[in-house]
mmCIF file of C-alpha atoms in Angstrom:
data_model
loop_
_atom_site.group_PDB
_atom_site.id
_atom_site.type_symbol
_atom_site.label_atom_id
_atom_site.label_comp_id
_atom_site.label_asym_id
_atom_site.label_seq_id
_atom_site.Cartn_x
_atom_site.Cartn_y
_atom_site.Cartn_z
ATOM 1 C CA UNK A 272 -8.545 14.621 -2.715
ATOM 2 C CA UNK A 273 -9.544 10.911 -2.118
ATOM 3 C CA UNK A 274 -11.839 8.972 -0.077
ATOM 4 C CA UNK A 275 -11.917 5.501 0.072
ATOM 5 C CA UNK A 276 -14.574 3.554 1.804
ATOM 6 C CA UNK A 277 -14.587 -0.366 2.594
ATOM 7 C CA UNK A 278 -16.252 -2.828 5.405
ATOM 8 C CA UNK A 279 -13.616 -3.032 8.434
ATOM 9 C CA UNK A 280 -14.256 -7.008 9.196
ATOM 10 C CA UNK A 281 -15.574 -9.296 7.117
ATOM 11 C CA UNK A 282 -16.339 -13.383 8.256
ATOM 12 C CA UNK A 283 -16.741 -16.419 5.335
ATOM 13 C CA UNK A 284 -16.862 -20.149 5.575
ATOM 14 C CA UNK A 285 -13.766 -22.097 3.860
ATOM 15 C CA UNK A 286 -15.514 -23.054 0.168
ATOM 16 C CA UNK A 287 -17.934 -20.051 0.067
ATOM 17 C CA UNK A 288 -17.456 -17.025 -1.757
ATOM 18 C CA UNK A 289 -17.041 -13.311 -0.589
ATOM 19 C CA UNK A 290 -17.728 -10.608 -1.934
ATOM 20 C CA UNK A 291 -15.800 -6.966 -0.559
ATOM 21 C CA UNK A 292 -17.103 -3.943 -1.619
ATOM 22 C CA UNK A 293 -15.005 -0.068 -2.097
ATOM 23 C CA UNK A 294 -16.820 2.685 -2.676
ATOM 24 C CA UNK A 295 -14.302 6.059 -3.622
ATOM 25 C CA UNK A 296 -14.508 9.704 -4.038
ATOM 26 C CA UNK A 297 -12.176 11.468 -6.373
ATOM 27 C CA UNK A 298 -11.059 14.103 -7.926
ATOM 28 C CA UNK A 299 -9.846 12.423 -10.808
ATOM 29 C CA UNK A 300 -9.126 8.667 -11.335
ATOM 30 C CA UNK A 301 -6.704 6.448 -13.441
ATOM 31 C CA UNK A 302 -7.481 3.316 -12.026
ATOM 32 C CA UNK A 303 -7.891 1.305 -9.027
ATOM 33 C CA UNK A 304 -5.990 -1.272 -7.566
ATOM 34 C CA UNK A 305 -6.866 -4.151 -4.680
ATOM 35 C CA UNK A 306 -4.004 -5.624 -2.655
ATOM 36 C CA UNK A 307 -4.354 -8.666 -0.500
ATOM 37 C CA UNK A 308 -1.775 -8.248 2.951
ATOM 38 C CA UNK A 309 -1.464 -10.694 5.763
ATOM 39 C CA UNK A 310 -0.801 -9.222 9.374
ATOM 40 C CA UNK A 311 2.555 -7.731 9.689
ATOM 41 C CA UNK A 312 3.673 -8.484 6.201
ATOM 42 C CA UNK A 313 3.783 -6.295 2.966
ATOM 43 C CA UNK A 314 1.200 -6.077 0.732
ATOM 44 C CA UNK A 315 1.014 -8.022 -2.609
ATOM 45 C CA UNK A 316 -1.019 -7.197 -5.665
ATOM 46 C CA UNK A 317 -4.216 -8.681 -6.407
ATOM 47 C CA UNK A 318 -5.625 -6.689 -9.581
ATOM 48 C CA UNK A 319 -5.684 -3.265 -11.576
ATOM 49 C CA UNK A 320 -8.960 -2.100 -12.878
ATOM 50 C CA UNK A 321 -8.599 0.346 -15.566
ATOM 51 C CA UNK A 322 -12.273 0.057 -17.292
ATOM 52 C CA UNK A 323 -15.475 -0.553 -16.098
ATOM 53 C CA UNK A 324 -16.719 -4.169 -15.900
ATOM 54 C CA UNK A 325 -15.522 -7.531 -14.145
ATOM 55 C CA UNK A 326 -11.478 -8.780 -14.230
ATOM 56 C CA UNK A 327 -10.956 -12.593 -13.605
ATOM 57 C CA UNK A 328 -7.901 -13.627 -12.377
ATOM 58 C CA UNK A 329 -7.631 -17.320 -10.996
ATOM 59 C CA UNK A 330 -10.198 -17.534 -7.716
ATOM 60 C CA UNK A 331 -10.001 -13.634 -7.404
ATOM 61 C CA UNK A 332 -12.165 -11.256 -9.960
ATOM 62 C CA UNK A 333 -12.426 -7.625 -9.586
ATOM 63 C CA UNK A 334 -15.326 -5.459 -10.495
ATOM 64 C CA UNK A 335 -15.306 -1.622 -11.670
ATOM 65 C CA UNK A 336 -18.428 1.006 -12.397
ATOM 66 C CA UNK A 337 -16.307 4.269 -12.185
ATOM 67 C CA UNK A 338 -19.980 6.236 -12.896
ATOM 68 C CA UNK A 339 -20.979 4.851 -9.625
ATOM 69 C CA UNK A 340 -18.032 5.031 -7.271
ATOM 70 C CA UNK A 341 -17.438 1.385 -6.690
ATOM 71 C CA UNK A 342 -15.788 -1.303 -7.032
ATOM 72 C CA UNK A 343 -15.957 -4.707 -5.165
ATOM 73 C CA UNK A 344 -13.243 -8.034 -4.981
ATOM 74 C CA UNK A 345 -14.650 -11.841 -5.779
ATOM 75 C CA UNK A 346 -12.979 -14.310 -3.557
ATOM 76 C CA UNK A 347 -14.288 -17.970 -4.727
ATOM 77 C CA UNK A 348 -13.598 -21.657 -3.487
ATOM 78 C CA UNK A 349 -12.351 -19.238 0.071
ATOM 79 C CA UNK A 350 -9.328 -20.951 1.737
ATOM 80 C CA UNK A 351 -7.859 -20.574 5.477
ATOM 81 C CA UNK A 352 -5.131 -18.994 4.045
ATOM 82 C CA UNK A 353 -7.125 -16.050 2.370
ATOM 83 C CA UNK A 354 -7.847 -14.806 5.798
ATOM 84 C CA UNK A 355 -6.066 -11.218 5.601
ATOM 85 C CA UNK A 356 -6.670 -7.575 4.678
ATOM 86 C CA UNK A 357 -7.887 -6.603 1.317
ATOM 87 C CA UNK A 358 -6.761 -3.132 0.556
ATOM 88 C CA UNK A 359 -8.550 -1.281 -2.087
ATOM 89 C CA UNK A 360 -6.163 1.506 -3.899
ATOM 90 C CA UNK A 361 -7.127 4.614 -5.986
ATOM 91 C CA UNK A 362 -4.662 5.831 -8.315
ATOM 92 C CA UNK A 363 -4.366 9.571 -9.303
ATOM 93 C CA UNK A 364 -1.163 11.724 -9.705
ATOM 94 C CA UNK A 365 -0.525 9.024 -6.562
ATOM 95 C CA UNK A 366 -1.792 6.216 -4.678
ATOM 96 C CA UNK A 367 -4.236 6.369 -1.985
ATOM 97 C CA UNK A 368 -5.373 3.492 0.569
ATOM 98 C CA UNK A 369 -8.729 2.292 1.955
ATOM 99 C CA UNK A 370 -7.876 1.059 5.255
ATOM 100 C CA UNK A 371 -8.360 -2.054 4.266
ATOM 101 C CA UNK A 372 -11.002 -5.115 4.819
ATOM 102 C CA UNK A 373 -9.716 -7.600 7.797
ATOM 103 C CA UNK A 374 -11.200 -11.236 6.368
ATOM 104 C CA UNK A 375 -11.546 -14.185 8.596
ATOM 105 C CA UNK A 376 -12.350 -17.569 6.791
ATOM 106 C CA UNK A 377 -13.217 -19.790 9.536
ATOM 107 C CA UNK A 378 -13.941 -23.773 9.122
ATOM 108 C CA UNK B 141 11.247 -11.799 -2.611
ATOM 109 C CA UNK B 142 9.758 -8.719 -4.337
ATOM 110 C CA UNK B 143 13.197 -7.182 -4.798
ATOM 111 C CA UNK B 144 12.431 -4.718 -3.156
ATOM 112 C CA UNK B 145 15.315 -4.521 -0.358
ATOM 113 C CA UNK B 146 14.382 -2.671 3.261
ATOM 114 C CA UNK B 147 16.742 -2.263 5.955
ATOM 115 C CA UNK B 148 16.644 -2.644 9.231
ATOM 116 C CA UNK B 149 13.583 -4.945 9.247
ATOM 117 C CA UNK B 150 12.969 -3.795 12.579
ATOM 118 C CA UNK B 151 14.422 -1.232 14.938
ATOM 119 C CA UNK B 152 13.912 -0.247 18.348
ATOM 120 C CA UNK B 153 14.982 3.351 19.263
ATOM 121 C CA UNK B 154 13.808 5.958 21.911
ATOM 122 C CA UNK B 155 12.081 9.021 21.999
ATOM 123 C CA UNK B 156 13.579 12.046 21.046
ATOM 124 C CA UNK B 157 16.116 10.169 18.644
ATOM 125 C CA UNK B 158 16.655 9.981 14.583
ATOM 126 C CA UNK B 159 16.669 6.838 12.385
ATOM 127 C CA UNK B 160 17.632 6.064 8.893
ATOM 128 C CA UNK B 161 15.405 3.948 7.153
ATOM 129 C CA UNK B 162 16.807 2.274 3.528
ATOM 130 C CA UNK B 163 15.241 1.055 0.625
ATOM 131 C CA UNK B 164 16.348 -0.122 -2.134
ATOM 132 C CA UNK B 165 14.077 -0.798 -5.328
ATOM 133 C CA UNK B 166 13.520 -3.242 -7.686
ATOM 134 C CA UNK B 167 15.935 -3.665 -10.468
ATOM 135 C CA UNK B 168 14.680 -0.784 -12.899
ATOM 136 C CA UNK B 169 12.052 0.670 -11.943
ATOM 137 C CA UNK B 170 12.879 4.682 -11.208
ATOM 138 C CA UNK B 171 10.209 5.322 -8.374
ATOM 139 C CA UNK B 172 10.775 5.085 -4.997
ATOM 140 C CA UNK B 173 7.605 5.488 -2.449
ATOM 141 C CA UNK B 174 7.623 5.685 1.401
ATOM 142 C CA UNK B 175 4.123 4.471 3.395
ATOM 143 C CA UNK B 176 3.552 4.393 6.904
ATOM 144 C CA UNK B 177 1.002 1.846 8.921
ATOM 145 C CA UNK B 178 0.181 2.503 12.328
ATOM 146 C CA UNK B 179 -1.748 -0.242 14.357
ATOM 147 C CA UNK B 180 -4.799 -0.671 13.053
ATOM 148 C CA UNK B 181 -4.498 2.150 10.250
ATOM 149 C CA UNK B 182 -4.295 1.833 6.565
ATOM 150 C CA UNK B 183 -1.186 3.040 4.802
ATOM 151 C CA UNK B 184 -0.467 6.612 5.022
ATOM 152 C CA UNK B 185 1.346 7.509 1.952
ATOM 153 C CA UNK B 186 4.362 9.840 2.941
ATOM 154 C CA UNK B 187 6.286 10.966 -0.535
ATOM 155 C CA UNK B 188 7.694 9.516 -3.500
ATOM 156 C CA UNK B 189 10.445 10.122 -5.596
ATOM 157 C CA UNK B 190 11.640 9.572 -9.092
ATOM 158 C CA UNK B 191 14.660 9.153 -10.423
ATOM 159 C CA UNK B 192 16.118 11.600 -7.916
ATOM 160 C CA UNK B 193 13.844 14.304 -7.505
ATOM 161 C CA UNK B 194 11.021 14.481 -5.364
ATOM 162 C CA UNK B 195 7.455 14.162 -6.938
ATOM 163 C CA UNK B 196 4.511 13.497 -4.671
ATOM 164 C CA UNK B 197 4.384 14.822 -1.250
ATOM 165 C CA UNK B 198 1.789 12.843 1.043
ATOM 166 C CA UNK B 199 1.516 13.473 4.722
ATOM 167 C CA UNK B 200 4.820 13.669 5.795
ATOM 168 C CA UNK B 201 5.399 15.513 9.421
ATOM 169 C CA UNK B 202 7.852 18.377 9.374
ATOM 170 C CA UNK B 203 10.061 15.853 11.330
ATOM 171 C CA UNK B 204 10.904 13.523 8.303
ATOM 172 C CA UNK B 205 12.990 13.580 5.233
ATOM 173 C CA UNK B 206 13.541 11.699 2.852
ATOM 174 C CA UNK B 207 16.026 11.742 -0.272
ATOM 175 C CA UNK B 208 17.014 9.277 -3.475
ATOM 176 C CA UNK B 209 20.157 8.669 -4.153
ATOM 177 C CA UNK B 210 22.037 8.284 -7.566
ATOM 178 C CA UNK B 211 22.166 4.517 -7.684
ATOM 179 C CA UNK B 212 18.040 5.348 -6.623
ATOM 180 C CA UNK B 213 18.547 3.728 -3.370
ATOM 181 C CA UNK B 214 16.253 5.632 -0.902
ATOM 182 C CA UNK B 215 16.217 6.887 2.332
ATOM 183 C CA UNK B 216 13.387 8.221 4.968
ATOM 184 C CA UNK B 217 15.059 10.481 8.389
ATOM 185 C CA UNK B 218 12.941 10.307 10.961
ATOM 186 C CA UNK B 219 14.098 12.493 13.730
ATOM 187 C CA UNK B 220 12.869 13.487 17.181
ATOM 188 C CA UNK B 221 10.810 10.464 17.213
ATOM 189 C CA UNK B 222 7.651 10.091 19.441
ATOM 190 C CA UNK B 223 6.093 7.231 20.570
ATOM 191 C CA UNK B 224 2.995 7.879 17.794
ATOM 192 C CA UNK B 225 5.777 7.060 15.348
ATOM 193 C CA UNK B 226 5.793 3.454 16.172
ATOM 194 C CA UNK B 227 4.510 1.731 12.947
ATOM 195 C CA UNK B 228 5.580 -0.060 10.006
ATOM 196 C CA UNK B 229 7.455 1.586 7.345
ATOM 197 C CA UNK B 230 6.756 0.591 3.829
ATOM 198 C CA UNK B 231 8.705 1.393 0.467
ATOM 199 C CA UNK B 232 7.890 0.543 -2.570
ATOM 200 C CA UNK B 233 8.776 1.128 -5.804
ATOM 201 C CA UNK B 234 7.151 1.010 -9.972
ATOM 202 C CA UNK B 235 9.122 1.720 -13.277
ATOM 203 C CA UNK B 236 7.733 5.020 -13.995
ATOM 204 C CA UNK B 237 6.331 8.079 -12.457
ATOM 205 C CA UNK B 238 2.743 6.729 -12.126
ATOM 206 C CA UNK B 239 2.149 3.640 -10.014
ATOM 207 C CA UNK B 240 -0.495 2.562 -13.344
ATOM 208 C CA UNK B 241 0.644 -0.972 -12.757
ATOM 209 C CA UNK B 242 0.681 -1.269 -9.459
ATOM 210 C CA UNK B 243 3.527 -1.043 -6.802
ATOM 211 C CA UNK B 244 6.053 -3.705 -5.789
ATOM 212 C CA UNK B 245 6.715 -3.399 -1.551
ATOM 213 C CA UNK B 246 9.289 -3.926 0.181
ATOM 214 C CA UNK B 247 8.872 -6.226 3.535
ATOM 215 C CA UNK B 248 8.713 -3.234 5.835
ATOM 216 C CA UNK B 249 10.852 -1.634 9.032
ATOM 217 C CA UNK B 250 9.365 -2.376 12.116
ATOM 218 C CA UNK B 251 10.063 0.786 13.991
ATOM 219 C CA UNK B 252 9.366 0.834 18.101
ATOM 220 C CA UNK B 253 9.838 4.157 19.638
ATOM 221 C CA UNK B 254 10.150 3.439 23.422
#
């Protein structure tokens, strides 16, 4: 099976940058995934890591070490409207969810 | 719009009754998947289905069903509902069997159970 492992709240100043961290268990592993979802709406995708090292997409970089377990999100130049979940996502034979990292980006 | 298509987008029911959720995917892609997200919880992956057939089973009560139809159109029973089944119902749906790029959701049914 999986387990997935991330913070449960997470606070940041507007500007800064944030770093969220996963750390997963699995039996086997074709990639993982992090999803960005605002209360009571769907989630949307952020990034796919495949292979180990650091994905830059835009404000938002992922990071992969699939020895170690982990993975973490980059959020840069933070804006009030990044305040939401971050859900990170193994994927093997199917898709499993963290329960997700609630961030508030306050003033 | 993710084209993804849910319906009802929310629904209010009482205990002890059955619903029909509906999805309907994107434009091509074969897979169909059903999550649930209870207050506070992360998304419970229920089943999926490809191209007709069933192919994953996730934890899915006894109580719910769920089938794909030709035109892959999708559907999730959920019958003698309890008040624990008050969450929001996700579908979503990828091209092939594996989710390796990622899913596309739809916006979710609000279910209620009263």
């Amino acid at each position: 099976g999986q387990n997935i492992d991330q913070p449960t709240e997470m606070t940041a100043t507007e500007g800064a940058i944030v770093q969220i961290n996963c750390t997963y268990q699995t039996s086997g592993f074709n990639g993982l995934f992090w999803y960005q979802q605002h209360a009571g709406e769907a989630p949307t995708f952020l990034s796919y890591n495949v292979l180990d090292g650091l994905e830059e997409k835009g404000r938002f970089s992922s990071f992969l070490s699939r020895s170690k377990g982990y993975s973490y999100l980059l959020l840069k130049e933070l804006q009030m409207k990044d305040s939401a979940s971050y859900l990170c996502a193994i994927t093997y034979q199917k898709v499993t969810f963290g329960t997700g990292t609630k961030l508030q980006v306050i003033p | 719009d993710s084209g993804v298509t849910q319906t009802p987008k929310h629904l209010i029911t009482a205990t002890g009754q059955r619903v029909t959720l509906r999805c309907s995917p994107r434009s091509g892609d074969l897979s169909v998947y059903w999550y649930q997200q209870s207050l506070d919880q992360g998304l419970q992956f229920l089943i999926q289905y490809y191209n007709g057939e069933e192919r994953a089973k996730g934890n899915i009560l006894e109580r719910f069903s769920a089938q794909q139809f030709p035109d892959l159109h999708s559907e999730l029973n959920l019958s003698s509902l309890e008040l624990g089944d008050s969450a929001l119902y996700f579908c979503a749906s990828s091209v092939g069997q594996e989710a390796n790029y990622g899913y596309t959701f739809g916006s979710g049914t609000r279910l209620t159970v009263v």
